[in-house]
XYZ file of N, CA and C in Angstrom:
708
model
N 0.823 -1.201 0.000
C 0.000 0.000 0.000
C 0.858 1.253 0.000
N 0.337 2.322 -0.515
C 1.067 3.582 -0.488
C 1.020 4.169 0.918
N 1.906 5.112 1.179
C 2.017 5.652 2.515
C 0.917 6.624 2.894
N 0.207 7.196 1.933
C -0.834 8.160 2.279
C -2.212 7.544 2.091
N -3.182 8.128 2.742
C -4.533 7.566 2.710
C -5.430 8.367 1.784
N -6.152 7.655 0.934
C -7.143 8.299 0.066
C -8.531 8.268 0.709
N -8.669 7.553 1.838
C -10.013 7.246 2.335
C -10.833 8.495 2.612
N -10.203 9.498 3.241
C -10.949 10.698 3.623
C -11.491 11.439 2.413
N -10.794 11.374 1.281
C -11.207 12.143 0.119
C -12.061 11.392 -0.885
N -12.330 10.116 -0.614
C -13.130 9.309 -1.531
C -14.340 8.791 -0.790
N -15.500 9.036 -1.344
C -16.732 8.643 -0.662
C -17.618 7.824 -1.589
N -18.420 6.979 -0.971
C -19.477 6.317 -1.722
C -20.720 6.321 -0.861
N -21.859 6.297 -1.493
C -23.117 6.438 -0.772
C -23.841 5.094 -0.740
N -24.030 4.553 0.458
C -24.714 3.278 0.609
C -26.231 3.448 0.598
N -26.704 4.629 0.941
C -28.150 4.846 1.035
C -28.476 6.271 0.636
N -29.716 6.468 0.188
C -30.166 7.799 -0.206
C -31.463 8.126 0.515
N -31.627 9.385 0.909
C -32.901 9.797 1.467
C -33.928 9.901 0.345
N -35.213 9.813 0.715
C -36.270 9.906 -0.292
C -36.208 11.231 -1.044
N -35.822 12.288 -0.331
C -35.786 13.613 -0.960
C -34.766 13.679 -2.084
N -33.699 12.900 -1.978
C -32.639 12.949 -2.971
C -32.720 11.802 -3.977
N -33.559 10.818 -3.715
C -33.571 9.620 -4.553
C -33.995 9.931 -5.986
N -35.026 10.758 -6.146
C -35.508 11.081 -7.489
C -34.430 11.765 -8.317
N -33.726 12.712 -7.696
C -32.658 13.413 -8.405
C -31.515 12.460 -8.735
N -31.206 11.545 -7.803
C -30.131 10.579 -8.035
C -30.469 9.666 -9.208
N -31.720 9.248 -9.296
C -32.150 8.395 -10.403
C -31.971 9.124 -11.734
N -32.367 10.386 -11.782
C -32.205 11.172 -13.006
C -30.737 11.268 -13.402
N -29.865 11.483 -12.424
C -28.441 11.596 -12.715
C -27.872 10.262 -13.198
N -28.324 9.158 -12.614
C -27.852 7.848 -13.042
C -28.289 7.537 -14.469
N -29.501 7.951 -14.825
C -29.974 7.751 -16.193
C -29.102 8.543 -17.171
N -28.729 9.742 -16.779
C -27.847 10.543 -17.630
C -26.480 9.886 -17.782
N -25.977 9.285 -16.697
C -24.693 8.595 -16.764
C -24.753 7.428 -17.744
N -25.877 6.723 -17.773
C -26.055 5.623 -18.734
C -26.089 6.169 -20.151
N -26.813 7.279 -20.350
C -26.905 7.881 -21.676
C -25.530 8.276 -22.215
N -24.672 8.767 -21.341
C -23.312 9.126 -21.755
C -22.500 7.869 -22.039
N -22.554 6.894 -21.137
C -21.726 5.693 -21.269
C -22.104 4.862 -22.491
N -23.377 4.807 -22.811
C -23.843 3.944 -23.904
C -23.342 4.438 -25.264
N -22.904 5.679 -25.328
C -22.381 6.211 -26.586
C -21.085 5.524 -26.998
N -20.417 4.854 -26.036
C -19.210 4.090 -26.356
C -19.516 2.641 -26.711
N -20.816 2.317 -26.808
C -21.207 0.961 -27.173
C -22.301 0.450 -26.262
N -23.294 -0.280 -26.812
C -24.458 -0.683 -26.029
C -24.291 -1.977 -25.239
N -23.148 -2.639 -25.364
C -22.946 -3.921 -24.686
C -22.162 -3.715 -23.392
N -22.788 -3.916 -22.219
C -22.074 -3.696 -20.958
C -20.932 -4.673 -20.716
N -20.905 -5.782 -21.456
C -19.808 -6.735 -21.291
C -18.523 -6.251 -21.953
N -18.649 -5.403 -22.937
C -17.465 -4.860 -23.611
C -17.248 -3.377 -23.294
N -18.250 -2.742 -22.710
C -18.164 -1.329 -22.328
C -18.338 -1.257 -20.815
N -17.211 -1.310 -20.098
C -17.343 -1.412 -18.647
C -17.808 -0.117 -18.007
N -17.588 1.012 -18.650
C -18.159 2.260 -18.151
C -19.675 2.157 -18.107
N -20.240 1.522 -19.126
C -21.683 1.320 -19.166
C -22.129 0.340 -18.086
N -21.379 -0.737 -17.899
C -21.736 -1.735 -16.884
C -21.770 -1.104 -15.491
N -20.773 -0.268 -15.202
C -20.733 0.409 -13.908
C -21.934 1.350 -13.768
N -22.242 2.089 -14.836
C -23.370 3.018 -14.788
C -24.680 2.270 -14.542
N -24.850 1.119 -15.176
C -26.066 0.316 -14.985
C -26.141 -0.207 -13.559
N -25.029 -0.731 -13.052
C -25.017 -1.269 -11.683
C -25.342 -0.191 -10.664
N -24.786 0.999 -10.852
C -25.034 2.087 -9.906
C -26.478 2.587 -10.022
N -27.013 2.563 -11.239
C -28.411 2.971 -11.426
C -29.352 2.008 -10.708
N -29.100 0.718 -10.848
C -29.942 -0.275 -10.175
C -29.870 -0.115 -8.663
N -28.705 0.288 -8.162
C -28.516 0.426 -6.718
C -29.369 1.540 -6.131
N -29.730 2.545 -6.951
C -30.575 3.631 -6.441
C -32.026 3.482 -6.893
N -32.355 2.335 -7.494
C -33.746 2.042 -7.783
C -34.231 2.292 -9.186
N -33.329 2.487 -10.158
C -33.765 2.655 -11.550
C -34.327 1.327 -12.058
N -35.505 1.361 -12.658
C -36.163 0.155 -13.134
C -35.486 -0.394 -14.378
N -35.531 -1.722 -14.525
C -34.898 -2.368 -15.676
C -35.449 -1.858 -16.997
N -36.770 -1.616 -17.053
C -37.366 -1.160 -18.315
C -36.853 0.228 -18.701
N -36.583 1.062 -17.720
C -36.029 2.380 -18.016
C -34.591 2.274 -18.516
N -33.841 1.340 -17.951
C -32.480 1.107 -18.430
C -32.508 0.586 -19.859
N -33.402 -0.338 -20.139
C -33.522 -0.886 -21.496
C -33.893 0.202 -22.490
N -34.741 1.111 -22.078
C -35.145 2.210 -22.968
C -33.936 3.059 -23.356
N -33.075 3.328 -22.381
C -31.882 4.112 -22.663
C -30.952 3.357 -23.598
N -30.801 2.065 -23.376
C -29.897 1.274 -24.204
C -30.348 1.237 -25.663
N -31.661 1.314 -25.892
C -32.177 1.291 -27.258
C -31.734 2.514 -28.060
N -31.413 3.587 -27.359
C -30.977 4.784 -28.069
C -29.705 4.520 -28.869
N -28.855 3.639 -28.342
C -27.595 3.350 -29.034
C -27.814 2.590 -30.322
N -28.936 1.852 -30.411
C -29.220 1.083 -31.624
C -30.084 1.860 -32.602
N -30.402 3.107 -32.259
C -31.173 3.956 -33.166
C -32.662 3.773 -33.084
N -33.129 3.015 -32.077
C -34.568 2.786 -31.952
C -35.304 4.025 -31.445
N -34.577 4.889 -30.769
C -35.180 6.109 -30.257
C -34.421 7.312 -30.781
N -35.057 8.461 -30.737
C -34.421 9.685 -31.202
C -33.169 9.988 -30.387
N -32.102 10.389 -31.063
C -30.844 10.704 -30.381
C -31.023 11.896 -29.439
N -30.384 11.814 -28.302
C -30.383 12.946 -27.385
C -29.159 13.817 -27.660
N -29.144 14.996 -27.064
C -27.998 15.881 -27.239
C -27.263 16.080 -25.918
N -27.324 15.077 -25.072
C -26.655 15.132 -23.780
C -25.151 15.017 -23.985
N -24.378 15.806 -23.247
C -22.922 15.729 -23.324
C -22.319 15.748 -21.930
N -21.121 15.195 -21.832
C -20.397 15.136 -20.572
C -19.336 16.222 -20.565
N -19.306 17.014 -19.497
C -18.377 18.127 -19.395
C -17.628 18.071 -18.064
N -16.414 18.588 -18.066
C -15.628 18.714 -16.848
C -15.291 20.185 -16.628
N -15.665 20.702 -15.474
C -15.345 22.078 -15.110
C -14.253 22.051 -14.049
N -13.290 22.949 -14.184
C -12.218 23.069 -13.202
C -12.452 24.337 -12.396
N -12.183 24.230 -11.087
C -12.490 25.364 -10.217
C -11.576 25.346 -9.001
N -11.645 26.447 -8.239
C -10.930 26.549 -6.964
C -11.907 27.002 -5.885
N -11.739 26.428 -4.687
C -12.597 26.746 -3.563
C -11.809 27.336 -2.414
N -12.250 27.090 -1.167
C -11.548 27.631 0.007
C -10.074 27.237 0.021
N -9.220 28.180 0.395
C -7.773 27.980 0.449
C -7.215 27.456 -0.890
N -7.879 27.847 -1.975
C -7.471 27.459 -3.323
C -7.433 25.952 -3.530
N -8.306 25.241 -2.839
C -8.460 23.807 -3.101
C -8.980 23.626 -4.524
N -8.370 22.694 -5.251
C -8.794 22.441 -6.628
C -10.010 21.524 -6.655
N -10.916 21.797 -7.584
C -12.099 20.974 -7.774
C -12.221 20.569 -9.238
N -12.567 19.324 -9.463
C -13.008 18.862 -10.778
C -14.492 18.554 -10.661
N -15.291 19.201 -11.489
C -16.738 19.064 -11.422
C -17.209 18.384 -12.700
N -17.720 17.163 -12.573
C -18.204 16.399 -13.714
C -19.707 16.611 -13.863
N -20.134 16.951 -15.058
C -21.550 17.216 -15.291
C -22.001 16.590 -16.604
N -23.282 16.276 -16.683
C -23.911 15.885 -17.943
C -25.039 16.875 -18.207
N -25.101 17.391 -19.417
C -26.062 18.461 -19.683
C -26.499 18.480 -21.144
N -27.687 19.006 -21.365
C -28.149 19.273 -22.720
C -28.151 20.772 -23.003
N -27.606 21.540 -22.053
C -27.529 22.998 -22.214
C -26.302 23.496 -21.457
N -25.167 23.517 -22.136
C -23.918 23.844 -21.442
C -23.887 25.271 -20.903
N -24.568 26.194 -21.548
C -24.591 27.572 -21.047
C -25.304 27.659 -19.706
N -26.441 26.965 -19.597
C -27.186 26.956 -18.332
C -26.362 26.323 -17.222
N -25.755 25.172 -17.523
C -24.992 24.453 -16.513
C -23.793 25.260 -16.046
N -23.070 25.854 -16.985
C -21.917 26.687 -16.629
C -22.335 27.836 -15.729
N -23.425 28.503 -16.078
C -23.887 29.650 -15.317
C -24.270 29.263 -13.896
N -24.973 28.137 -13.749
C -25.427 27.724 -12.422
C -24.255 27.267 -11.554
N -23.293 26.554 -12.136
C -22.126 26.125 -11.370
C -21.290 27.331 -10.956
N -21.112 28.273 -11.860
C -20.344 29.483 -11.537
C -21.008 30.261 -10.407
N -22.338 30.332 -10.416
C -23.046 31.051 -9.356
C -22.855 30.370 -8.009
N -22.905 29.037 -7.998
C -22.676 28.297 -6.746
C -21.278 28.580 -6.220
N -20.293 28.535 -7.099
C -18.920 28.819 -6.687
C -18.803 30.236 -6.125
N -19.422 31.195 -6.798
C -19.381 32.579 -6.324
C -19.980 32.709 -4.924
N -21.041 31.956 -4.658
C -21.704 32.028 -3.355
C -20.804 31.524 -2.225
N -19.823 30.711 -2.567
C -18.908 30.156 -1.563
C -17.486 30.703 -1.731
N -17.391 31.853 -2.370
C -16.088 32.494 -2.607
C -15.139 31.608 -3.402
N -15.710 30.786 -4.267
C -14.905 29.993 -5.189
C -14.880 30.646 -6.553
N -14.184 30.024 -7.483
C -14.098 30.599 -8.823
C -13.792 29.510 -9.847
N -14.249 29.743 -11.056
C -13.900 28.871 -12.166
C -12.415 29.013 -12.477
N -11.811 27.928 -12.976
C -10.393 27.945 -13.323
C -10.226 27.734 -14.822
N -9.083 28.143 -15.339
C -8.784 27.932 -16.750
C -8.644 26.435 -17.041
N -9.045 25.978 -18.220
C -8.909 24.565 -18.576
C -7.467 24.078 -18.429
N -7.305 22.960 -17.748
C -5.984 22.373 -17.563
C -5.269 22.814 -16.305
N -5.771 23.848 -15.638
C -5.063 24.387 -14.476
C -5.250 23.547 -13.226
N -6.308 22.725 -13.171
C -6.561 21.891 -11.998
C -6.469 20.403 -12.297
N -6.707 20.014 -13.541
C -6.745 18.594 -13.887
C -5.456 17.878 -13.536
N -4.321 18.533 -13.705
C -3.028 17.893 -13.489
C -2.797 17.516 -12.024
N -3.614 18.055 -11.124
C -3.481 17.749 -9.705
C -4.144 16.419 -9.329
N -4.799 15.779 -10.302
C -5.532 14.545 -10.054
C -5.030 13.436 -10.978
N -5.356 12.193 -10.605
C -5.089 11.057 -11.467
C -6.342 10.186 -11.539
N -6.641 9.699 -12.731
C -7.823 8.884 -12.946
C -7.563 7.464 -12.441
N -8.477 6.958 -11.638
C -8.328 5.625 -11.062
C -9.686 4.937 -10.955
N -9.659 3.610 -10.981
C -10.828 2.838 -10.613
C -10.852 2.701 -9.100
N -12.009 2.914 -8.495
C -12.138 2.813 -7.032
C -13.291 1.872 -6.704
N -12.992 0.854 -5.898
C -13.972 -0.164 -5.541
C -14.058 -0.267 -4.024
N -15.272 -0.288 -3.505
C -15.496 -0.552 -2.083
C -16.095 -1.947 -1.949
N -15.478 -2.783 -1.120
C -15.939 -4.160 -0.959
C -15.793 -4.593 0.491
N -16.652 -5.517 0.909
C -16.559 -6.048 2.264
C -15.346 -6.962 2.383
N -14.709 -6.905 3.524
C -13.467 -7.653 3.718
C -13.689 -9.099 4.134
N -14.855 -9.428 4.701
C -15.016 -10.687 5.411
C -14.721 -11.932 4.574
N -14.887 -11.864 3.252
C -14.630 -13.041 2.425
C -13.320 -12.949 1.646
N -12.496 -11.962 1.984
C -11.179 -11.859 1.359
C -10.298 -13.010 1.834
N -9.728 -13.748 0.916
C -8.773 -14.792 1.272
C -7.355 -14.235 1.193
N -6.437 -14.936 1.833
C -5.073 -14.421 1.968
C -4.417 -14.108 0.635
N -4.706 -14.907 -0.384
C -4.011 -14.723 -1.660
C -4.787 -13.860 -2.649
N -5.951 -13.330 -2.236
C -6.785 -12.596 -3.185
C -6.127 -11.292 -3.626
N -5.500 -10.583 -2.707
C -4.839 -9.327 -3.061
C -3.766 -9.583 -4.119
N -2.994 -10.643 -3.952
C -1.950 -10.964 -4.935
C -2.556 -11.205 -6.312
N -3.688 -11.883 -6.353
C -4.364 -12.133 -7.634
C -4.862 -10.822 -8.245
N -5.369 -9.942 -7.397
C -5.888 -8.666 -7.898
C -4.769 -7.768 -8.412
N -3.602 -7.828 -7.773
C -2.456 -7.059 -8.254
C -2.114 -7.462 -9.683
N -2.195 -8.755 -9.956
C -1.928 -9.241 -11.312
C -2.941 -8.767 -12.330
N -4.095 -8.295 -11.849
C -5.156 -7.832 -12.745
C -5.209 -6.304 -12.859
N -4.345 -5.596 -12.125
C -4.331 -4.140 -12.240
C -4.565 -3.388 -10.950
N -4.657 -4.083 -9.811
C -4.782 -3.405 -8.523
C -3.468 -2.700 -8.190
N -3.544 -1.433 -7.788
C -2.319 -0.696 -7.493
C -2.257 -0.178 -6.058
N -3.373 -0.212 -5.325
C -3.367 0.251 -3.937
C -4.614 -0.295 -3.256
N -4.551 -0.431 -1.930
C -5.703 -0.897 -1.187
C -5.605 -0.423 0.246
N -6.763 -0.205 0.852
C -6.818 0.254 2.238
C -7.973 -0.435 2.941
N -7.775 -0.753 4.193
C -8.740 -1.491 4.993
C -9.214 -0.588 6.119
N -10.538 -0.400 6.222
C -11.081 0.425 7.289
C -12.420 -0.127 7.745
N -12.468 -0.511 9.007
C -13.720 -0.969 9.630
C -14.385 -2.090 8.838
N -13.585 -3.031 8.356
C -14.140 -4.188 7.675
C -14.483 -3.975 6.221
N -14.182 -2.804 5.686
C -14.439 -2.526 4.274
C -13.108 -2.224 3.588
N -12.940 -2.774 2.399
C -11.729 -2.540 1.625
C -12.000 -1.493 0.556
N -11.086 -0.548 0.427
C -11.096 0.352 -0.717
C -9.952 -0.080 -1.623
N -10.289 -0.484 -2.826
C -9.325 -0.989 -3.790
C -9.165 0.034 -4.904
N -7.930 0.354 -5.237
C -7.644 1.347 -6.274
C -6.944 0.648 -7.431
N -7.468 0.822 -8.635
C -6.958 0.127 -9.810
C -6.582 1.109 -10.910
N -5.867 0.598 -11.901
C -5.742 1.341 -13.148
C -7.147 1.479 -13.744
N -7.467 2.612 -14.387
C -8.833 2.809 -14.890
C -9.323 1.672 -15.786
N -8.452 1.186 -16.667
C -8.869 0.147 -17.607
C -8.990 -1.224 -16.951
N -8.570 -1.350 -15.683
C -8.564 -2.650 -15.007
C -9.718 -2.842 -14.043
N -10.542 -1.832 -13.833
C -11.582 -1.935 -12.814
C -12.545 -3.081 -13.096
N -12.868 -3.300 -14.362
C -13.781 -4.381 -14.711
C -13.224 -5.746 -14.359
N -11.958 -5.981 -14.663
C -11.334 -7.269 -14.356
C -11.260 -7.514 -12.858
N -10.959 -6.459 -12.093
C -10.875 -6.602 -10.638
C -12.253 -6.894 -10.050
N -13.281 -6.190 -10.512
C -14.639 -6.442 -10.025
C -15.079 -7.860 -10.356
N -14.785 -8.316 -11.556
C -15.167 -9.678 -11.932
C -14.480 -10.712 -11.045
N -13.211 -10.469 -10.717
C -12.482 -11.402 -9.846
C -13.081 -11.413 -8.448
N -13.460 -10.240 -7.954
C -14.091 -10.165 -6.644
C -15.403 -10.947 -6.628
N -16.176 -10.837 -7.698
C -17.431 -11.573 -7.774
C -17.185 -13.076 -7.814
N -16.153 -13.501 -8.548
C -15.794 -14.914 -8.583
C -15.446 -15.427 -7.189
N -14.837 -14.565 -6.377
C -14.431 -14.936 -5.024
C -15.559 -14.725 -4.009
N -16.759 -14.388 -4.501
C -17.935 -14.171 -3.644
C -17.734 -13.030 -2.640
N -16.966 -12.028 -3.051
C -16.774 -10.845 -2.223
C -17.878 -9.835 -2.548
N -18.555 -9.342 -1.524
C -19.640 -8.386 -1.733
C -19.084 -7.008 -2.055
N -19.558 -6.423 -3.155
C -19.091 -5.112 -3.611
C -20.143 -4.065 -3.285
N -19.736 -3.029 -2.580
C -20.656 -1.951 -2.221
C -20.739 -0.864 -3.284
N -19.645 -0.655 -3.996
C -19.636 0.399 -5.007
C -18.378 0.252 -5.854
N -18.436 0.753 -7.068
C -17.277 0.744 -7.944
C -17.462 1.779 -9.037
N -16.439 2.576 -9.289
C -16.562 3.634 -10.295
C -15.186 4.160 -10.660
N -15.131 4.852 -11.796
C -13.932 5.591 -12.168
C -13.987 6.939 -11.457
N -12.931 7.272 -10.720
C -12.890 8.525 -9.984
C -11.561 9.231 -10.243
N -11.472 10.451 -9.739
C -10.244 11.242 -9.869
C -9.694 11.494 -8.470
N -8.535 10.911 -8.189
C -7.929 11.019 -6.870
C -6.845 12.092 -6.880
N -6.740 12.852 -5.791
C -5.693 13.889 -5.730
C -4.315 13.258 -5.628
N -3.363 13.789 -6.393
C -1.997 13.274 -6.334
C -1.341 13.618 -5.003
N -1.556 14.834 -4.525
C -0.962 15.294 -3.261
C -2.022 16.056 -2.476
N -2.856 15.336 -1.705
C -3.938 15.993 -0.965
C -3.403 17.057 -0.011
N -4.111 18.185 0.072
C -3.692 19.276 0.943
C -4.534 19.271 2.212
N -3.953 19.740 3.298
C -4.628 19.824 4.592
C -5.235 21.197 4.749
N -6.504 21.254 5.160
C -7.201 22.522 5.320
C -7.442 22.834 6.789
N -7.610 24.113 7.084
C -8.060 24.527 8.406
C -9.499 24.064 8.618
N -9.903 23.886 9.869
C -11.227 23.357 10.186
C -12.346 24.168 9.563
N -12.244 25.496 9.637
C -13.310 26.330 9.089
C -13.389 26.203 7.566
N -12.243 25.992 6.926
C -12.242 25.805 5.475
C -12.807 24.445 5.101
N -12.568 23.429 5.935
C -13.144 22.111 5.691
C -14.664 22.182 5.673
N -15.227 22.898 6.643
C -16.682 23.027 6.721
C -17.238 23.774 5.517
N -16.554 24.824 5.102
C -17.002 25.599 3.948
C -16.913 24.775 2.668
N -15.832 24.011 2.539
C -15.664 23.171 1.360
C -16.730 22.093 1.304
N -17.057 21.507 2.452
C -18.091 20.479 2.480
C -19.433 21.038 2.035
N -19.772 22.236 2.483
C -21.029 22.863 2.063
C -21.016 23.167 0.569
N -19.869 23.599 0.055
C -19.752 23.882 -1.374
C -19.967 22.609 -2.191
N -19.305 21.529 -1.799
C -19.430 20.275 -2.543
C -20.871 19.766 -2.492
N -21.500 19.829 -1.327
C -22.887 19.379 -1.208
C -23.819 20.201 -2.093
N -23.582 21.514 -2.155
C -24.423 22.377 -2.985
C -24.206 22.088 -4.467
N -22.967 21.855 -4.862
C -22.688 21.496 -6.250
C -23.368 20.183 -6.618
N -23.284 19.191 -5.740
C -23.887 17.886 -6.025
C -25.407 17.958 -6.070
N -25.968 18.983 -5.441
C -27.416 19.148 -5.461
C -27.890 19.797 -6.760
N -26.947 20.358 -7.525
C -27.307 20.933 -8.832
C -27.674 19.798 -9.788
N -28.702 19.985 -10.573
C -29.298 18.889 -11.336
C -28.344 18.221 -12.317
N -27.393 18.965 -12.881
C -26.533 18.412 -13.922
C -25.221 17.830 -13.404
N -24.866 18.142 -12.162
C -23.570 17.717 -11.625
C -23.626 16.254 -11.212
N -22.698 15.469 -11.754
C -22.625 14.043 -11.440
C -21.670 13.763 -10.285
N -20.490 14.352 -10.314
C -19.473 14.094 -9.306
C -18.631 15.343 -9.098
N -18.077 15.452 -7.902
C -17.139 16.532 -7.581
C -15.927 15.905 -6.904
N -14.746 16.230 -7.410
C -13.501 15.708 -6.835
C -12.679 16.880 -6.309
N -12.058 16.683 -5.161
C -11.267 17.750 -4.536
C -9.873 17.234 -4.201
N -8.898 18.131 -4.149
C -7.546 17.704 -3.802
C -7.215 18.035 -2.351
N -8.196 17.785 -1.462
C -8.012 18.003 -0.030
C -8.117 16.675 0.695
N -7.470 16.595 1.856
C -7.543 15.378 2.668
C -8.945 15.192 3.220
């Protein structure tokens, strides 16, 4: 394992409140719409497989997933949804990567910029924050069925880091290897709580307590915006 911990900066949600469930379902459907553009077969398009699995976890019905998949085969009218990444800075110049899916980039940009302004943040020039992060596959799985040699097998499949906390393993992989690692975990009957491609900070920065609270409110407000899918920060 590496000497620093990613755990504090990487989160996954095991449950959703009713108030947020409807919005989460809409966002998951958008994630499928984006992923399916790389191919309609989840066995060969692992970004799509992850999007489908995460959608099912928040209650998206199979028929709704099938409807989205038909768009890739031309059975339904093409949508104009696109995936965008916004770079920004927040409290103490913490870098943020904001992933969004939208059919109106002007509206989305304006609303995200307003949220940042409300928290004394600001948009950043393209490329100025991205270099502070690295793309990785991140998997959360229960530890109880891990066998002694399983980590060694996963390393051979692309596992590059792992951390154990309170009976749950966080496994970090090369982005292209997340599918192989998840499949191996399933073969070993290991329960998987979540898995996705994320952006981890290369050198997480430590913030003052008051800045931590402000940053948390900023991230929560951004995630509550209808088009924002994920927010990544380079803070511990």
